[in-house]
Amino acid sequence: MYLSPEIAWRRVAVGGGLLLAWSVPALVALSYYYLNQTVTAQPLDWRFGLISTLPNWYLWALFSPLVMVLARRVRPRGSGLSAWGPVLAAHLGLLSVLLLVHAGANLALFTGTGLHEEATASLYRVHLGVRLHSNVLAYIALAGAVYAVDYYRQNQERQRRAAQLEAQLAQAHLRALRMQLNPHFLFNALHAVGSLVRTGNAEASVQMIGRLGAFMRVALESNGQQEQPLEHELAFVRRYLEIEEIRFQGRLIVDLDIEPGLEQALVPSLLLQPLVENAIKHGVAPYARTGRVRIHAATDDDTLVLTVDDDGPGYLNGAVPQVGAGVGLANTRDRLHTLYGAQQSFTLTPQRPQGMRAQVRLPLTYIKPVRLPHADLQPVVLT
């Protein structure tokens, strides 16, 4: 039967490992013989010492493949002690055979090398009984090690599969949430276009449709990425604000306050737009006055803090708004939790003397350019 080089080298490595492993108790037994003879002031017979100690353990190096094959093929079927009955029976059968073979091999070695003149039934029983306890423990240790290693591998494989499944479920959830946002944007934008059409403002309607097309094009060009640089997210928000500027006809003022160096910080894609939309909807749209929205990005140690403020009335009649009550905010909350778990927070708080603040805190990470040799382009690598 042909064996590939990889399999052949693997078997050689396993054989060498077994030989090395059984060398440990063999050398311990030999050293014990030396110390015993030295303490009792008896003459050292190295020929007897080597033959009486080393073969006892190196025979187990030869037996190990049989024990390993049995341990991997005979496993409990089901749970409970009754499931281990057939397993124990199989191991007891193999152990009995190996004990008999082990005693016979030692007896043959002793008589073949002249340490005993002849092999007798009494001498065989001596070889069988003297090492019975150490041989049984050796078998148990070997079979137990096989079961322990296989259980560890199976547990690691289960954890790996569980992690893959969890990651796949999280990605599916994020994709579903992201797909939910686009219709939400489109519905609101078309509603604004409809309002302009009803007022008879044809020029503003055409301009709104053109900006809506540019806005949707930017949304579709993100390729479904869950995170993108903050500068890209701000560019997307600016497209959205261009639409709202037409709608409010000078009643909307937006301030951008971005801490220098944060342009390459990673944020969830389509994160700021729902926050800005919520600020405009509740802090600007219901009132005839000019409203102001402020977008702020800063750092707090290893945390990125994104804040959207409006100067609307804030809480009305003491009512506390629920984070995630609408589609946009609920989507934002769920995506943040799925992406960052307990490392993120999303809050809505009133401001003094008026206004509301939506604040997102998430881990601060950056993208960095990597220059490839003989290339002018610099792709980005997430860190």
CSV table of C-alpha atoms in Angstrom, one decimal:
chain,number,residue,atom,x,y,z
A,1,MET,CA,0.0,0.0,0.0
A,2,TYR,CA,1.4,3.4,-1.1
A,3,LEU,CA,1.7,6.0,1.6
A,4,SER,CA,2.2,9.7,0.8
A,5,PRO,CA,5.3,11.4,2.2
A,6,GLU,CA,3.1,13.4,4.5
A,7,ILE,CA,1.4,10.4,6.1
A,8,ALA,CA,4.7,8.5,6.3
A,9,TRP,CA,6.4,11.4,8.1
A,10,ARG,CA,3.4,11.7,10.4
A,11,ARG,CA,3.7,8.0,11.4
A,12,VAL,CA,7.4,8.4,12.0
A,13,ALA,CA,6.7,11.4,14.2
A,14,VAL,CA,4.1,9.5,16.2
A,15,GLY,CA,6.4,6.5,16.6
A,16,GLY,CA,9.2,8.7,17.7
A,17,GLY,CA,7.0,10.5,20.1
A,18,LEU,CA,5.8,7.3,21.7
A,19,LEU,CA,9.3,6.0,22.0
A,20,LEU,CA,10.4,9.3,23.7
A,21,ALA,CA,7.4,9.3,26.0
A,22,TRP,CA,8.0,5.7,27.3
A,23,SER,CA,11.6,6.5,27.7
A,24,VAL,CA,10.7,8.6,30.7
A,25,PRO,CA,9.4,5.8,33.0
A,26,ALA,CA,12.1,3.5,31.6
A,27,LEU,CA,14.9,5.8,32.7
A,28,VAL,CA,13.1,6.4,36.1
A,29,ALA,CA,13.0,2.6,36.6
A,30,LEU,CA,16.7,2.3,35.7
A,31,SER,CA,17.6,5.1,38.1
A,32,TYR,CA,15.6,3.5,40.8
A,33,TYR,CA,17.5,0.2,40.3
A,34,TYR,CA,20.8,2.1,40.6
A,35,LEU,CA,19.8,3.9,43.8
A,36,ASN,CA,18.5,0.7,45.3
A,37,GLN,CA,21.7,-1.2,44.6
A,38,THR,CA,23.8,1.7,45.9
A,39,VAL,CA,21.9,2.2,49.1
A,40,THR,CA,21.9,-1.5,50.0
A,41,ALA,CA,25.6,-1.7,49.1
A,42,GLN,CA,24.9,-4.5,46.5
A,43,PRO,CA,27.1,-4.8,43.4
A,44,LEU,CA,25.7,-3.2,40.3
A,45,ASP,CA,24.8,-5.7,37.5
A,46,TRP,CA,24.1,-3.3,34.6
A,47,ARG,CA,23.2,-6.2,32.3
A,48,PHE,CA,20.5,-7.3,34.7
A,49,GLY,CA,19.5,-3.7,35.4
A,50,LEU,CA,19.0,-2.9,31.7
A,51,ILE,CA,17.1,-6.1,30.9
A,52,SER,CA,14.9,-5.9,33.9
A,53,THR,CA,13.8,-2.3,33.5
A,54,LEU,CA,14.0,-0.9,30.0
A,55,PRO,CA,12.2,-3.6,28.0
A,56,ASN,CA,9.3,-3.5,30.5
A,57,TRP,CA,8.4,0.0,29.3
A,58,TYR,CA,9.6,-0.1,25.7
A,59,LEU,CA,7.2,-3.0,25.2
A,60,TRP,CA,4.4,-0.5,25.9
A,61,ALA,CA,5.8,1.6,23.1
A,62,LEU,CA,5.0,-1.3,20.8
A,63,PHE,CA,1.6,-1.9,22.4
A,64,SER,CA,0.6,1.8,22.3
A,65,PRO,CA,-0.8,1.7,18.7
A,66,LEU,CA,-3.2,-1.1,19.6
A,67,VAL,CA,-4.5,0.7,22.6
A,68,MET,CA,-4.8,4.0,20.7
A,69,VAL,CA,-6.7,2.3,17.8
A,70,LEU,CA,-9.1,0.6,20.3
A,71,ALA,CA,-9.6,3.8,22.3
A,72,ARG,CA,-10.5,5.8,19.2
A,73,ARG,CA,-12.8,3.1,17.7
A,74,VAL,CA,-14.6,1.9,20.8
A,75,ARG,CA,-16.5,4.8,22.4
A,76,PRO,CA,-19.6,5.0,24.6
A,77,ARG,CA,-22.8,5.2,22.7
A,78,GLY,CA,-25.2,7.4,24.7
A,79,SER,CA,-24.8,8.8,28.2
A,80,GLY,CA,-24.6,7.3,31.6
A,81,LEU,CA,-22.6,4.5,33.1
A,82,SER,CA,-24.3,1.8,31.1
A,83,ALA,CA,-22.9,3.3,27.9
A,84,TRP,CA,-19.4,2.6,29.2
A,85,GLY,CA,-20.0,-1.1,29.7
A,86,PRO,CA,-19.0,-2.3,26.2
A,87,VAL,CA,-16.1,0.1,26.2
A,88,LEU,CA,-14.7,-1.3,29.5
A,89,ALA,CA,-15.3,-4.8,28.3
A,90,ALA,CA,-13.2,-4.2,25.2
A,91,HIS,CA,-10.4,-2.6,27.1
A,92,LEU,CA,-10.4,-5.4,29.7
A,93,GLY,CA,-10.0,-7.9,26.9
A,94,LEU,CA,-7.1,-6.1,25.2
A,95,LEU,CA,-5.5,-5.4,28.6
A,96,SER,CA,-5.6,-9.2,29.5
A,97,VAL,CA,-4.0,-10.1,26.2
A,98,LEU,CA,-1.3,-7.5,26.5
A,99,LEU,CA,-0.5,-8.5,30.1
A,100,LEU,CA,0.0,-12.1,29.0
A,101,VAL,CA,2.1,-11.1,26.1
A,102,HIS,CA,4.1,-8.7,28.2
A,103,ALA,CA,5.0,-11.4,30.8
A,104,GLY,CA,5.9,-13.9,28.0
A,105,ALA,CA,8.2,-11.4,26.3
A,106,ASN,CA,10.0,-10.6,29.5
A,107,LEU,CA,10.4,-14.3,30.3
A,108,ALA,CA,11.8,-15.0,26.9
A,109,LEU,CA,14.2,-12.1,27.3
A,110,PHE,CA,15.4,-13.3,30.6
A,111,THR,CA,15.9,-16.9,29.5
A,112,GLY,CA,17.3,-15.9,26.1
A,113,THR,CA,20.0,-13.8,27.7
A,114,GLY,CA,20.9,-16.4,30.3
A,115,LEU,CA,19.6,-14.5,33.4
A,116,HIS,CA,17.5,-17.6,34.1
A,117,GLU,CA,18.3,-21.1,33.0
A,118,GLU,CA,14.9,-22.2,31.8
A,119,ALA,CA,11.4,-20.9,31.4
A,120,THR,CA,8.9,-22.4,33.9
A,121,ALA,CA,5.2,-21.8,34.7
A,122,SER,CA,6.3,-20.5,38.1
A,123,LEU,CA,8.7,-18.0,36.6
A,124,TYR,CA,6.1,-16.9,34.1
A,125,ARG,CA,3.7,-16.2,37.0
A,126,VAL,CA,6.4,-14.1,38.7
A,127,HIS,CA,6.9,-12.0,35.6
A,128,LEU,CA,3.1,-11.6,35.3
A,129,GLY,CA,2.5,-10.6,39.0
A,130,VAL,CA,5.5,-8.5,39.8
A,131,ARG,CA,4.7,-5.9,37.1
A,132,LEU,CA,0.9,-6.3,37.2
A,133,HIS,CA,0.1,-3.0,39.0
A,134,SER,CA,2.5,-0.9,36.9
A,135,ASN,CA,1.3,-2.4,33.6
A,136,VAL,CA,-2.4,-1.9,34.5
A,137,LEU,CA,-1.6,1.8,35.4
A,138,ALA,CA,0.4,2.2,32.2
A,139,TYR,CA,-2.6,0.9,30.2
A,140,ILE,CA,-5.1,3.2,32.0
A,141,ALA,CA,-2.8,6.2,31.5
A,142,LEU,CA,-2.4,5.5,27.8
A,143,ALA,CA,-6.1,5.0,27.1
A,144,GLY,CA,-7.0,7.9,29.3
A,145,ALA,CA,-4.6,10.2,27.4
A,146,VAL,CA,-6.1,9.1,24.1
A,147,TYR,CA,-9.6,9.9,25.3
A,148,ALA,CA,-8.5,13.2,26.8
A,149,VAL,CA,-6.7,14.4,23.7
A,150,ASP,CA,-9.7,13.3,21.5
A,151,TYR,CA,-12.2,15.0,23.8
A,152,TYR,CA,-10.1,18.2,23.7
A,153,ARG,CA,-10.0,18.2,19.9
A,154,GLN,CA,-13.7,17.6,19.7
A,155,ASN,CA,-14.4,20.3,22.1
A,156,GLN,CA,-12.1,22.7,20.2
A,157,GLU,CA,-13.9,21.8,17.0
A,158,ARG,CA,-17.3,22.3,18.6
A,159,GLN,CA,-16.2,25.8,19.8
A,160,ARG,CA,-14.8,26.6,16.4
A,161,ARG,CA,-18.0,25.6,14.7
A,162,ALA,CA,-20.1,27.5,17.3
A,163,ALA,CA,-17.9,30.6,16.7
A,164,GLN,CA,-18.3,30.3,12.9
A,165,LEU,CA,-22.1,29.8,13.3
A,166,GLU,CA,-22.3,32.8,15.7
A,167,ALA,CA,-20.3,34.9,13.2
A,168,GLN,CA,-22.5,33.8,10.3
A,169,LEU,CA,-25.7,34.6,12.3
A,170,ALA,CA,-24.3,38.0,13.3
A,171,GLN,CA,-23.4,38.8,9.7
A,172,ALA,CA,-26.8,37.7,8.5
A,173,HIS,CA,-28.4,39.9,11.2
A,174,LEU,CA,-26.3,42.9,10.1
A,175,ARG,CA,-27.1,42.4,6.5
A,176,ALA,CA,-30.8,42.2,7.3
A,177,LEU,CA,-30.6,45.4,9.4
A,178,ARG,CA,-28.7,47.2,6.6
A,179,MET,CA,-31.2,46.1,4.0
A,180,GLN,CA,-33.9,47.5,6.2
A,181,LEU,CA,-32.3,51.0,6.2
A,182,ASN,CA,-32.3,51.6,2.4
A,183,PRO,CA,-36.1,51.4,2.0
A,184,HIS,CA,-36.4,53.6,5.1
A,185,PHE,CA,-34.2,56.3,3.5
A,186,LEU,CA,-36.0,56.0,0.2
A,187,PHE,CA,-39.5,56.3,1.8
A,188,ASN,CA,-38.6,59.4,3.7
A,189,ALA,CA,-36.9,61.1,0.7
A,190,LEU,CA,-39.8,60.3,-1.7
A,191,HIS,CA,-42.2,61.7,0.9
A,192,ALA,CA,-40.2,64.9,0.9
A,193,VAL,CA,-40.3,65.0,-3.0
A,194,GLY,CA,-44.1,64.5,-2.8
A,195,SER,CA,-44.4,67.4,-0.5
A,196,LEU,CA,-42.5,69.7,-2.9
A,197,VAL,CA,-44.6,68.5,-5.8
A,198,ARG,CA,-47.8,69.2,-4.0
A,199,THR,CA,-46.7,72.8,-3.3
A,200,GLY,CA,-46.0,73.3,-7.0
A,201,ASN,CA,-42.3,74.0,-6.6
A,202,ALA,CA,-41.1,72.2,-9.8
A,203,GLU,CA,-37.5,73.5,-9.7
A,204,ALA,CA,-37.0,72.4,-6.1
A,205,SER,CA,-38.7,69.0,-6.9
A,206,VAL,CA,-36.3,68.4,-9.8
A,207,GLN,CA,-33.3,69.4,-7.7
A,208,MET,CA,-34.5,67.1,-4.9
A,209,ILE,CA,-34.8,64.2,-7.3
A,210,GLY,CA,-31.3,64.8,-8.6
A,211,ARG,CA,-29.8,64.9,-5.1
A,212,LEU,CA,-31.9,61.8,-4.1
A,213,GLY,CA,-30.3,59.9,-7.0
A,214,ALA,CA,-26.8,60.9,-5.9
A,215,PHE,CA,-27.7,60.0,-2.3
A,216,MET,CA,-28.9,56.5,-3.3
A,217,ARG,CA,-25.9,56.0,-5.6
A,218,VAL,CA,-23.6,56.6,-2.6
A,219,ALA,CA,-25.7,54.2,-0.5
A,220,LEU,CA,-25.4,51.4,-3.1
A,221,GLU,CA,-21.7,51.9,-3.7
A,222,SER,CA,-20.8,50.9,-0.1
A,223,ASN,CA,-20.8,47.2,-1.2
A,224,GLY,CA,-22.5,46.1,2.0
A,225,GLN,CA,-19.5,46.9,4.2
A,226,GLN,CA,-20.4,46.9,7.9
A,227,GLU,CA,-17.7,49.5,8.8
A,228,GLN,CA,-16.1,52.3,6.9
A,229,PRO,CA,-13.9,55.4,7.6
A,230,LEU,CA,-15.6,58.3,9.4
A,231,GLU,CA,-14.9,60.6,6.4
A,232,HIS,CA,-16.9,58.3,4.1
A,233,GLU,CA,-19.8,58.3,6.6
A,234,LEU,CA,-19.7,62.1,6.8
A,235,ALA,CA,-19.7,62.3,3.0
A,236,PHE,CA,-22.8,60.2,3.0
A,237,VAL,CA,-24.5,62.4,5.6
A,238,ARG,CA,-23.7,65.5,3.6
A,239,ARG,CA,-25.5,63.9,0.6
A,240,TYR,CA,-28.5,63.4,2.9
A,241,LEU,CA,-28.3,67.0,4.2
A,242,GLU,CA,-28.3,68.3,0.6
A,243,ILE,CA,-31.7,66.8,0.2
A,244,GLU,CA,-32.9,68.2,3.5
A,245,GLU,CA,-31.6,71.7,2.7
A,246,ILE,CA,-34.0,71.9,-0.3
A,247,ARG,CA,-36.9,70.6,1.9
A,248,PHE,CA,-36.4,73.2,4.7
A,249,GLN,CA,-35.5,76.2,2.4
A,250,GLY,CA,-32.9,77.8,4.7
A,251,ARG,CA,-34.5,76.7,8.0
A,252,LEU,CA,-31.8,74.1,8.7
A,253,ILE,CA,-28.2,74.9,9.9
A,254,VAL,CA,-25.8,72.0,10.4
A,255,ASP,CA,-22.4,72.4,12.3
A,256,LEU,CA,-19.7,69.8,11.9
A,257,ASP,CA,-17.1,69.5,14.7
A,258,ILE,CA,-14.7,66.7,14.0
A,259,GLU,CA,-11.6,66.2,16.1
A,260,PRO,CA,-8.5,66.3,13.8
A,261,GLY,CA,-7.2,62.8,12.9
A,262,LEU,CA,-10.5,61.0,13.2
A,263,GLU,CA,-11.2,60.9,9.5
A,264,GLN,CA,-9.8,57.4,9.3
A,265,ALA,CA,-11.5,56.1,12.4
A,266,LEU,CA,-13.8,53.1,11.6
A,267,VAL,CA,-17.6,53.5,12.3
A,268,PRO,CA,-20.5,51.4,11.3
A,269,SER,CA,-21.7,52.3,7.8
A,270,LEU,CA,-25.0,54.3,7.8
A,271,LEU,CA,-24.6,55.1,11.5
A,272,LEU,CA,-24.9,58.9,11.5
A,273,GLN,CA,-27.7,59.4,9.0
A,274,PRO,CA,-30.5,57.9,11.2
A,275,LEU,CA,-29.2,60.1,14.2
A,276,VAL,CA,-29.2,63.2,12.0
A,277,GLU,CA,-32.6,62.3,10.6
A,278,ASN,CA,-34.0,61.9,14.1
A,279,ALA,CA,-32.6,65.2,15.2
A,280,ILE,CA,-34.2,67.0,12.2
A,281,LYS,CA,-37.5,65.2,12.5
A,282,HIS,CA,-38.0,66.1,16.2
A,283,GLY,CA,-35.9,69.2,16.7
A,284,VAL,CA,-36.4,71.1,13.4
A,285,ALA,CA,-39.3,69.9,11.2
A,286,PRO,CA,-42.2,70.6,13.6
A,287,TYR,CA,-41.3,74.2,14.1
A,288,ALA,CA,-41.4,77.3,11.9
A,289,ARG,CA,-38.1,78.7,13.3
A,290,THR,CA,-34.6,78.0,12.1
A,291,GLY,CA,-33.2,74.8,13.7
A,292,ARG,CA,-29.6,73.8,14.3
A,293,VAL,CA,-28.1,70.4,14.3
A,294,ARG,CA,-24.5,69.7,15.4
A,295,ILE,CA,-22.4,66.7,14.6
A,296,HIS,CA,-19.5,66.1,16.9
A,297,ALA,CA,-16.8,63.4,16.8
A,298,ALA,CA,-14.1,63.1,19.6
A,299,THR,CA,-12.1,60.6,21.5
A,300,ASP,CA,-12.2,59.5,25.1
A,301,ASP,CA,-9.1,57.4,25.7
A,302,ASP,CA,-9.7,54.3,23.5
A,303,THR,CA,-13.3,55.2,22.8
A,304,LEU,CA,-14.8,57.1,19.8
A,305,VAL,CA,-17.6,59.4,20.8
A,306,LEU,CA,-20.1,60.5,18.2
A,307,THR,CA,-22.7,63.0,19.2
A,308,VAL,CA,-25.6,64.6,17.3
A,309,ASP,CA,-27.3,67.5,19.1
A,310,ASP,CA,-30.4,69.5,18.1
A,311,ASP,CA,-31.8,72.7,19.7
A,312,GLY,CA,-35.4,71.5,19.7
A,313,PRO,CA,-37.6,71.5,22.8
A,314,GLY,CA,-36.2,68.2,24.1
A,315,TYR,CA,-38.5,66.3,26.4
A,316,LEU,CA,-42.1,67.5,26.1
A,317,ASN,CA,-44.3,67.3,29.2
A,318,GLY,CA,-41.7,65.2,31.0
A,319,ALA,CA,-42.0,62.3,28.5
A,320,VAL,CA,-38.8,60.3,28.1
A,321,PRO,CA,-38.2,59.1,24.6
A,322,GLN,CA,-37.3,55.4,24.1
A,323,VAL,CA,-34.0,54.7,22.3
A,324,GLY,CA,-34.9,52.7,19.3
A,325,ALA,CA,-38.6,53.5,19.1
A,326,GLY,CA,-38.4,54.3,15.4
A,327,VAL,CA,-37.0,52.2,12.6
A,328,GLY,CA,-33.8,54.2,12.2
A,329,LEU,CA,-32.9,54.3,15.9
A,330,ALA,CA,-34.0,50.7,16.6
A,331,ASN,CA,-31.8,49.6,13.6
A,332,THR,CA,-28.9,51.6,15.0
A,333,ARG,CA,-29.2,50.1,18.4
A,334,ASP,CA,-29.3,46.6,17.1
A,335,ARG,CA,-26.4,47.0,14.8
A,336,LEU,CA,-24.2,48.5,17.5
A,337,HIS,CA,-25.0,45.7,19.9
A,338,THR,CA,-24.3,43.0,17.2
A,339,LEU,CA,-21.0,44.6,16.1
A,340,TYR,CA,-19.5,45.6,19.5
A,341,GLY,CA,-21.6,43.9,22.2
A,342,ALA,CA,-20.9,45.5,25.7
A,343,GLN,CA,-18.1,47.7,24.3
A,344,GLN,CA,-20.7,50.2,22.9
A,345,SER,CA,-23.4,52.4,24.2
A,346,PHE,CA,-26.2,54.5,22.6
A,347,THR,CA,-28.1,57.1,24.6
A,348,LEU,CA,-30.6,59.9,24.1
A,349,THR,CA,-30.5,62.6,26.7
A,350,PRO,CA,-32.0,66.1,27.1
A,351,GLN,CA,-29.8,69.2,27.0
A,352,ARG,CA,-30.0,72.5,28.9
A,353,PRO,CA,-31.8,74.8,28.4
A,354,GLN,CA,-33.3,72.8,25.5
A,355,GLY,CA,-32.5,70.3,22.8
A,356,MET,CA,-31.7,66.6,22.6
A,357,ARG,CA,-28.4,64.7,22.4
A,358,ALA,CA,-27.9,61.3,20.7
A,359,GLN,CA,-24.6,59.9,21.6
A,360,VAL,CA,-22.8,56.7,20.5
A,361,ARG,CA,-19.7,55.4,22.1
A,362,LEU,CA,-17.7,52.6,20.5
A,363,PRO,CA,-14.1,51.2,20.4
A,364,LEU,CA,-11.7,53.4,18.6
A,365,THR,CA,-10.0,51.7,15.6
A,366,TYR,CA,-8.4,53.0,12.5
A,367,ILE,CA,-7.6,52.0,9.0
A,368,LYS,CA,-4.1,52.5,7.7
A,369,PRO,CA,-2.7,52.6,4.2
A,370,VAL,CA,-0.3,49.9,3.1
A,371,ARG,CA,2.0,50.7,0.1
A,372,LEU,CA,2.5,47.8,-2.2
A,373,PRO,CA,5.9,47.6,-4.0
A,374,HIS,CA,5.8,48.9,-7.6
A,375,ALA,CA,2.2,50.1,-7.2
A,376,ASP,CA,0.7,53.6,-6.9
A,377,LEU,CA,-2.5,52.5,-5.2
A,378,GLN,CA,-2.8,52.2,-1.5
A,379,PRO,CA,-5.4,49.7,-0.4
A,380,VAL,CA,-6.6,49.9,3.2
A,381,VAL,CA,-6.2,47.2,5.8
A,382,LEU,CA,-8.4,47.0,8.9
A,383,THR,CA,-6.6,47.0,12.2
